[in-house]
mmCIF file of N, CA and C in Angstrom:
data_model
loop_
_atom_site.group_PDB
_atom_site.id
_atom_site.type_symbol
_atom_site.label_atom_id
_atom_site.label_comp_id
_atom_site.label_asym_id
_atom_site.label_seq_id
_atom_site.Cartn_x
_atom_site.Cartn_y
_atom_site.Cartn_z
ATOM 1 N N UNK A 169 -19.658 -2.944 -24.990
ATOM 2 C CA UNK A 169 -18.399 -3.248 -24.370
ATOM 3 C C UNK A 169 -18.279 -2.903 -22.970
ATOM 4 N N UNK A 170 -18.720 -1.595 -22.605
ATOM 5 C CA UNK A 170 -18.674 -1.124 -21.275
ATOM 6 C C UNK A 170 -19.570 -1.939 -20.355
ATOM 7 N N UNK A 171 -20.701 -2.245 -20.992
ATOM 8 C CA UNK A 171 -21.679 -3.111 -20.153
ATOM 9 C C UNK A 171 -21.141 -4.385 -19.720
ATOM 10 N N UNK A 172 -20.132 -4.937 -20.455
ATOM 11 C CA UNK A 172 -19.490 -6.194 -20.121
ATOM 12 C C UNK A 172 -18.684 -6.062 -18.904
ATOM 13 N N UNK A 173 -18.132 -4.840 -18.564
ATOM 14 C CA UNK A 173 -17.320 -4.705 -17.431
ATOM 15 C C UNK A 173 -17.960 -3.874 -16.358
ATOM 16 N N UNK A 174 -19.080 -3.424 -16.482
ATOM 17 C CA UNK A 174 -19.789 -2.605 -15.504
ATOM 18 C C UNK A 174 -19.810 -3.165 -14.153
ATOM 19 N N UNK A 175 -20.289 -4.401 -14.007
ATOM 20 C CA UNK A 175 -20.327 -4.977 -12.622
ATOM 21 C C UNK A 175 -18.988 -5.089 -12.031
ATOM 22 N N UNK A 176 -17.873 -5.376 -12.826
ATOM 23 C CA UNK A 176 -16.493 -5.421 -12.334
ATOM 24 C C UNK A 176 -15.989 -4.101 -11.772
ATOM 25 N N UNK A 177 -16.391 -2.956 -12.577
ATOM 26 C CA UNK A 177 -15.975 -1.644 -12.257
ATOM 27 C C UNK A 177 -16.728 -1.220 -10.905
ATOM 28 N N UNK A 178 -17.908 -1.412 -10.787
ATOM 29 C CA UNK A 178 -18.775 -1.177 -9.600
ATOM 30 C C UNK A 178 -18.219 -1.923 -8.367
ATOM 31 N N UNK A 179 -17.912 -3.210 -8.569
ATOM 32 C CA UNK A 179 -17.366 -3.973 -7.473
ATOM 33 C C UNK A 179 -16.063 -3.482 -7.006
ATOM 34 N N UNK A 180 -15.076 -3.105 -8.021
ATOM 35 C CA UNK A 180 -13.807 -2.589 -7.660
ATOM 36 C C UNK A 180 -13.903 -1.353 -6.933
ATOM 37 N N UNK A 181 -14.856 -0.374 -7.393
ATOM 38 C CA UNK A 181 -15.063 0.841 -6.679
ATOM 39 C C UNK A 181 -15.552 0.640 -5.241
ATOM 40 N N UNK A 182 -16.400 -0.268 -5.042
ATOM 41 C CA UNK A 182 -16.908 -0.559 -3.747
ATOM 42 C C UNK A 182 -15.842 -1.104 -2.823
ATOM 43 N N UNK A 183 -14.945 -1.945 -3.360
ATOM 44 C CA UNK A 183 -13.819 -2.512 -2.600
ATOM 45 C C UNK A 183 -12.871 -1.453 -2.187
ATOM 46 N N UNK A 184 -12.581 -0.463 -3.145
ATOM 47 C CA UNK A 184 -11.659 0.610 -2.887
ATOM 48 C C UNK A 184 -12.227 1.466 -1.714
ATOM 49 N N UNK A 185 -13.515 1.794 -1.847
ATOM 50 C CA UNK A 185 -14.110 2.530 -0.700
ATOM 51 C C UNK A 185 -14.090 1.763 0.631
ATOM 52 N N UNK A 186 -14.363 0.526 0.563
ATOM 53 C CA UNK A 186 -14.285 -0.285 1.882
ATOM 54 C C UNK A 186 -12.873 -0.223 2.498
ATOM 55 N N UNK A 187 -11.905 -0.525 1.665
ATOM 56 C CA UNK A 187 -10.481 -0.551 2.173
ATOM 57 C C UNK A 187 -10.039 0.842 2.635
ATOM 58 N N UNK A 188 -10.458 1.951 1.985
ATOM 59 C CA UNK A 188 -10.093 3.259 2.290
ATOM 60 C C UNK A 188 -10.717 3.683 3.597
ATOM 61 N N UNK A 189 -11.972 3.304 3.834
ATOM 62 C CA UNK A 189 -12.704 3.573 5.188
ATOM 63 C C UNK A 189 -12.042 2.830 6.255
ATOM 64 N N UNK A 190 -11.699 1.460 5.892
ATOM 65 C CA UNK A 190 -11.082 0.679 7.052
ATOM 66 C C UNK A 190 -9.780 1.253 7.413
ATOM 67 N N UNK A 191 -8.919 1.651 6.418
ATOM 68 C CA UNK A 191 -7.691 2.195 6.783
ATOM 69 C C UNK A 191 -7.686 3.528 7.545
ATOM 70 N N UNK A 192 -8.665 4.411 7.101
ATOM 71 C CA UNK A 192 -8.834 5.670 7.844
ATOM 72 C C UNK A 192 -9.377 5.520 9.182
ATOM 73 N N UNK A 193 -10.097 4.448 9.482
ATOM 74 C CA UNK A 193 -10.640 4.320 10.771
ATOM 75 C C UNK A 193 -9.761 3.559 11.768
ATOM 76 N N UNK A 194 -8.590 3.086 11.215
ATOM 77 C CA UNK A 194 -7.693 2.335 12.083
ATOM 78 C C UNK A 194 -6.703 3.268 12.902
ATOM 79 N N UNK A 195 -6.708 3.039 14.125
ATOM 80 C CA UNK A 195 -5.911 3.829 15.025
ATOM 81 C C UNK A 195 -4.518 3.096 15.098
ATOM 82 N N UNK A 196 -3.492 3.918 14.877
ATOM 83 C CA UNK A 196 -2.058 3.315 14.958
ATOM 84 C C UNK A 196 -1.645 2.895 16.446
ATOM 85 N N UNK A 197 -1.102 1.799 16.502
ATOM 86 C CA UNK A 197 -0.559 1.326 17.784
ATOM 87 C C UNK A 197 0.863 0.743 17.546
ATOM 88 N N UNK A 198 1.457 0.497 18.646
ATOM 89 C CA UNK A 198 2.873 -0.138 18.460
ATOM 90 C C UNK A 198 2.683 -1.520 17.792
ATOM 91 N N UNK A 199 1.631 -2.179 18.119
ATOM 92 C CA UNK A 199 1.396 -3.525 17.445
ATOM 93 C C UNK A 199 1.245 -3.372 15.907
ATOM 94 N N UNK A 200 0.392 -2.429 15.526
ATOM 95 C CA UNK A 200 0.198 -2.249 14.115
ATOM 96 C C UNK A 200 1.476 -1.803 13.439
ATOM 97 N N UNK A 201 2.333 -1.023 14.018
ATOM 98 C CA UNK A 201 3.544 -0.600 13.467
ATOM 99 C C UNK A 201 4.465 -1.888 13.376
ATOM 100 N N UNK A 202 4.415 -2.752 14.252
ATOM 101 C CA UNK A 202 5.161 -4.052 14.194
ATOM 102 C C UNK A 202 4.688 -4.852 13.032
ATOM 103 N N UNK A 203 3.335 -4.959 12.771
ATOM 104 C CA UNK A 203 2.847 -5.709 11.634
ATOM 105 C C UNK A 203 3.367 -5.072 10.304
ATOM 106 N N UNK A 204 3.316 -3.721 10.301
ATOM 107 C CA UNK A 204 3.758 -3.097 9.045
ATOM 108 C C UNK A 204 5.234 -3.422 8.796
ATOM 109 N N UNK A 205 6.045 -3.284 9.804
ATOM 110 C CA UNK A 205 7.524 -3.599 9.636
ATOM 111 C C UNK A 205 7.690 -5.087 9.169
ATOM 112 N N UNK A 206 7.010 -5.932 9.793
ATOM 113 C CA UNK A 206 7.056 -7.346 9.408
ATOM 114 C C UNK A 206 6.630 -7.577 7.951
ATOM 115 N N UNK A 207 5.585 -6.967 7.584
ATOM 116 C CA UNK A 207 5.165 -6.990 6.168
ATOM 117 C C UNK A 207 6.038 -6.574 5.190
ATOM 118 N N UNK A 208 6.702 -5.398 5.452
ATOM 119 C CA UNK A 208 7.647 -4.800 4.553
ATOM 120 C C UNK A 208 8.942 -5.734 4.471
ATOM 121 N N UNK A 209 9.335 -6.182 5.657
ATOM 122 C CA UNK A 209 10.543 -7.078 5.730
ATOM 123 C C UNK A 209 10.248 -8.322 4.860
ATOM 124 N N UNK A 210 9.088 -8.880 5.067
ATOM 125 C CA UNK A 210 8.746 -10.117 4.313
ATOM 126 C C UNK A 210 8.719 -9.851 2.775
ATOM 127 N N UNK A 211 8.210 -8.709 2.329
ATOM 128 C CA UNK A 211 8.252 -8.330 0.927
ATOM 129 C C UNK A 211 9.703 -8.337 0.414
ATOM 130 N N UNK A 212 10.570 -7.718 1.137
ATOM 131 C CA UNK A 212 11.955 -7.583 0.689
ATOM 132 C C UNK A 212 12.654 -8.882 0.799
ATOM 133 N N UNK A 213 12.469 -9.640 1.777
ATOM 134 C CA UNK A 213 13.106 -10.920 1.971
ATOM 135 C C UNK A 213 12.782 -11.931 0.814
ATOM 136 N N UNK A 214 11.530 -11.873 0.362
ATOM 137 C CA UNK A 214 11.101 -12.815 -0.659
ATOM 138 C C UNK A 214 11.238 -12.185 -2.095
ATOM 139 N N UNK A 215 11.581 -10.926 -2.221
ATOM 140 C CA UNK A 215 11.719 -10.306 -3.514
ATOM 141 C C UNK A 215 10.371 -10.110 -4.082
ATOM 142 N N UNK A 216 9.324 -9.971 -3.180
ATOM 143 C CA UNK A 216 7.887 -9.944 -3.654
ATOM 144 C C UNK A 216 7.594 -8.453 -4.098
ATOM 145 N N UNK A 217 6.589 -8.387 -5.046
ATOM 146 C CA UNK A 217 6.205 -7.056 -5.443
ATOM 147 C C UNK A 217 5.505 -6.214 -4.272
ATOM 148 N N UNK A 218 5.775 -4.975 -4.478
ATOM 149 C CA UNK A 218 5.158 -4.010 -3.556
ATOM 150 C C UNK A 218 3.873 -3.433 -4.137
ATOM 151 N N UNK A 219 2.781 -3.427 -3.298
ATOM 152 C CA UNK A 219 1.534 -2.792 -3.846
ATOM 153 C C UNK A 219 1.738 -1.290 -4.329
ATOM 154 N N UNK A 220 1.550 -1.116 -5.631
ATOM 155 C CA UNK A 220 1.806 0.164 -6.194
ATOM 156 C C UNK A 220 0.680 0.496 -7.128
ATOM 157 N N UNK A 221 0.611 1.824 -7.535
ATOM 158 C CA UNK A 221 -0.312 2.299 -8.528
ATOM 159 C C UNK A 221 0.493 3.137 -9.480
ATOM 160 N N UNK A 222 0.025 3.215 -10.667
ATOM 161 C CA UNK A 222 0.609 4.002 -11.634
ATOM 162 C C UNK A 222 0.059 5.485 -11.622
ATOM 163 N N UNK A 223 0.909 6.398 -11.417
ATOM 164 C CA UNK A 223 0.530 7.794 -11.127
ATOM 165 C C UNK A 223 1.648 8.697 -11.699
ATOM 166 N N UNK A 224 1.195 9.664 -12.545
ATOM 167 C CA UNK A 224 2.163 10.659 -13.118
ATOM 168 C C UNK A 224 3.444 10.022 -13.602
ATOM 169 N N UNK A 225 3.339 8.933 -14.305
ATOM 170 C CA UNK A 225 4.427 8.332 -15.034
ATOM 171 C C UNK A 225 5.270 7.454 -14.250
ATOM 172 N N UNK A 226 4.865 7.146 -13.012
ATOM 173 C CA UNK A 226 5.738 6.226 -12.279
ATOM 174 C C UNK A 226 4.878 5.328 -11.209
ATOM 175 N N UNK A 227 5.543 4.340 -10.712
ATOM 176 C CA UNK A 227 4.850 3.547 -9.736
ATOM 177 C C UNK A 227 4.945 4.176 -8.468
ATOM 178 N N UNK A 228 3.844 4.463 -7.805
ATOM 179 C CA UNK A 228 3.871 5.001 -6.474
ATOM 180 C C UNK A 228 3.297 3.911 -5.473
ATOM 181 N N UNK A 229 3.908 3.937 -4.318
ATOM 182 C CA UNK A 229 3.429 2.826 -3.272
ATOM 183 C C UNK A 229 1.935 3.179 -2.861
ATOM 184 N N UNK A 230 1.152 2.173 -2.825
ATOM 185 C CA UNK A 230 -0.260 2.212 -2.489
ATOM 186 C C UNK A 230 -0.405 2.222 -0.940
ATOM 187 N N UNK A 231 -0.187 3.303 -0.267
ATOM 188 C CA UNK A 231 -0.059 3.482 1.106
ATOM 189 C C UNK A 231 -1.406 3.141 1.804
ATOM 190 N N UNK A 232 -2.583 3.580 1.321
ATOM 191 C CA UNK A 232 -3.826 3.328 1.875
ATOM 192 C C UNK A 232 -4.172 1.825 1.798
ATOM 193 N N UNK A 233 -3.896 1.230 0.621
ATOM 194 C CA UNK A 233 -4.108 -0.184 0.419
ATOM 195 C C UNK A 233 -3.261 -1.081 1.450
ATOM 196 N N UNK A 234 -2.070 -0.637 1.600
ATOM 197 C CA UNK A 234 -1.123 -1.366 2.435
ATOM 198 C C UNK A 234 -1.546 -1.131 3.866
ATOM 199 N N UNK A 235 -2.087 0.017 4.311
ATOM 200 C CA UNK A 235 -2.567 0.196 5.621
ATOM 201 C C UNK A 235 -3.784 -0.729 5.921
ATOM 202 N N UNK A 236 -4.680 -0.787 4.963
ATOM 203 C CA UNK A 236 -5.832 -1.680 5.179
ATOM 204 C C UNK A 236 -5.424 -3.163 5.269
ATOM 205 N N UNK A 237 -4.508 -3.525 4.355
ATOM 206 C CA UNK A 237 -4.066 -4.910 4.283
ATOM 207 C C UNK A 237 -3.405 -5.352 5.655
ATOM 208 N N UNK A 238 -2.584 -4.490 6.107
ATOM 209 C CA UNK A 238 -1.768 -4.811 7.317
ATOM 210 C C UNK A 238 -2.543 -4.561 8.700
ATOM 211 N N UNK A 239 -3.486 -3.609 8.603
ATOM 212 C CA UNK A 239 -4.162 -3.234 9.750
ATOM 213 C C UNK A 239 -3.482 -2.181 10.616
ATOM 214 N N UNK A 240 -2.950 -1.128 9.912
ATOM 215 C CA UNK A 240 -2.303 0.023 10.577
ATOM 216 C C UNK A 240 -2.908 1.251 9.978
ATOM 217 N N UNK A 241 -2.525 2.391 10.534
ATOM 218 C CA UNK A 241 -3.117 3.612 10.070
ATOM 219 C C UNK A 241 -2.309 4.083 8.826
ATOM 220 N N UNK A 242 -2.913 4.747 7.864
ATOM 221 C CA UNK A 242 -2.192 5.408 6.748
ATOM 222 C C UNK A 242 -1.007 6.321 7.195
ATOM 223 N N UNK A 243 -1.220 7.017 8.353
ATOM 224 C CA UNK A 243 -0.144 7.848 8.869
ATOM 225 C C UNK A 243 1.035 7.017 9.259
ATOM 226 N N UNK A 244 0.868 5.785 9.760
ATOM 227 C CA UNK A 244 1.965 4.924 10.146
ATOM 228 C C UNK A 244 2.759 4.559 8.864
ATOM 229 N N UNK A 245 2.036 4.172 7.776
ATOM 230 C CA UNK A 245 2.703 3.757 6.611
ATOM 231 C C UNK A 245 3.467 4.852 6.048
ATOM 232 N N UNK A 246 2.898 6.051 5.905
ATOM 233 C CA UNK A 246 3.548 7.192 5.442
ATOM 234 C C UNK A 246 4.783 7.585 6.257
ATOM 235 N N UNK A 247 4.628 7.643 7.508
ATOM 236 C CA UNK A 247 5.845 7.832 8.435
ATOM 237 C C UNK A 247 6.967 6.884 8.268
ATOM 238 N N UNK A 248 6.572 5.606 8.329
ATOM 239 C CA UNK A 248 7.572 4.503 8.223
ATOM 240 C C UNK A 248 8.235 4.529 6.865
ATOM 241 N N UNK A 249 7.408 4.697 5.785
ATOM 242 C CA UNK A 249 8.028 4.621 4.406
ATOM 243 C C UNK A 249 8.975 5.837 4.159
ATOM 244 N N UNK A 250 8.647 6.904 4.858
ATOM 245 C CA UNK A 250 9.561 8.031 4.653
ATOM 246 C C UNK A 250 10.976 7.638 5.208
ATOM 247 N N UNK A 251 10.929 6.943 6.409
ATOM 248 C CA UNK A 251 12.261 6.522 6.917
ATOM 249 C C UNK A 251 12.915 5.374 6.013
ATOM 250 N N UNK A 252 11.962 4.457 5.509
ATOM 251 C CA UNK A 252 12.559 3.314 4.738
ATOM 252 C C UNK A 252 12.983 3.889 3.431
ATOM 253 N N UNK A 253 12.279 4.963 2.839
ATOM 254 C CA UNK A 253 12.675 5.469 1.601
ATOM 255 C C UNK A 253 14.181 5.989 1.661
ATOM 256 N N UNK A 254 14.504 6.579 2.738
ATOM 257 C CA UNK A 254 15.917 6.971 2.859
ATOM 258 C C UNK A 254 16.899 5.805 2.898
ATOM 259 N N UNK A 255 16.368 4.640 3.238
ATOM 260 C CA UNK A 255 17.176 3.457 3.355
ATOM 261 C C UNK A 255 17.043 2.583 2.037
ATOM 262 N N UNK A 256 16.420 3.079 0.976
ATOM 263 C CA UNK A 256 16.346 2.313 -0.269
ATOM 264 C C UNK A 256 15.029 1.602 -0.594
ATOM 265 N N UNK A 257 13.988 1.833 0.242
ATOM 266 C CA UNK A 257 12.737 1.129 -0.048
ATOM 267 C C UNK A 257 12.194 1.575 -1.403
ATOM 268 N N UNK A 258 12.252 2.889 -1.638
ATOM 269 C CA UNK A 258 11.728 3.459 -2.853
ATOM 270 C C UNK A 258 12.384 2.664 -4.114
ATOM 271 N N UNK A 259 13.697 2.531 -4.114
ATOM 272 C CA UNK A 259 14.294 1.820 -5.224
ATOM 273 C C UNK A 259 13.797 0.358 -5.346
ATOM 274 N N UNK A 260 13.662 -0.319 -4.077
ATOM 275 C CA UNK A 260 13.117 -1.655 -4.165
ATOM 276 C C UNK A 260 11.704 -1.611 -4.745
ATOM 277 N N UNK A 261 10.906 -0.742 -4.379
ATOM 278 C CA UNK A 261 9.512 -0.685 -4.869
ATOM 279 C C UNK A 261 9.488 -0.413 -6.340
ATOM 280 N N UNK A 262 10.370 0.381 -6.886
ATOM 281 C CA UNK A 262 10.479 0.721 -8.267
ATOM 282 C C UNK A 262 10.980 -0.553 -9.098
ATOM 283 N N UNK A 263 11.886 -1.300 -8.475
ATOM 284 C CA UNK A 263 12.302 -2.592 -9.120
ATOM 285 C C UNK A 263 11.335 -3.680 -8.955
ATOM 286 N N UNK A 264 10.417 -3.698 -8.025
ATOM 287 C CA UNK A 264 9.450 -4.718 -7.740
ATOM 288 C C UNK A 264 7.974 -4.206 -7.615
ATOM 289 N N UNK A 265 7.566 -3.458 -8.675
ATOM 290 C CA UNK A 265 6.194 -2.893 -8.621
ATOM 291 C C UNK A 265 5.200 -4.032 -8.631
ATOM 292 N N UNK A 266 4.046 -3.883 -7.942
ATOM 293 C CA UNK A 266 3.017 -4.876 -8.017
ATOM 294 C C UNK A 266 1.743 -4.183 -8.401
ATOM 295 N N UNK A 267 0.764 -5.088 -8.306
ATOM 296 C CA UNK A 267 -0.630 -4.607 -8.656
ATOM 297 C C UNK A 267 -1.143 -3.809 -7.542
#
């Protein structure tokens, strides 16, 4: 059974490593912050799911994935979401968890 999924598991791990390295190497700029804000606004406007992961019994926002997806630094995502969390983004993410 494990052999049936081995290639998928290895591929998923490689993609995780690629996205993590990409996000960690990205330098935050005003432009990348603008992309992040636009991305989050679009999610909420469409009622779309927020990239999350299941951790310690709850959905947590996948900040590294989001940084790689948008092309900003993980620090920008963390900083911006701390502000947004005070404005209800955490509640939105819990109501709209995604893969």
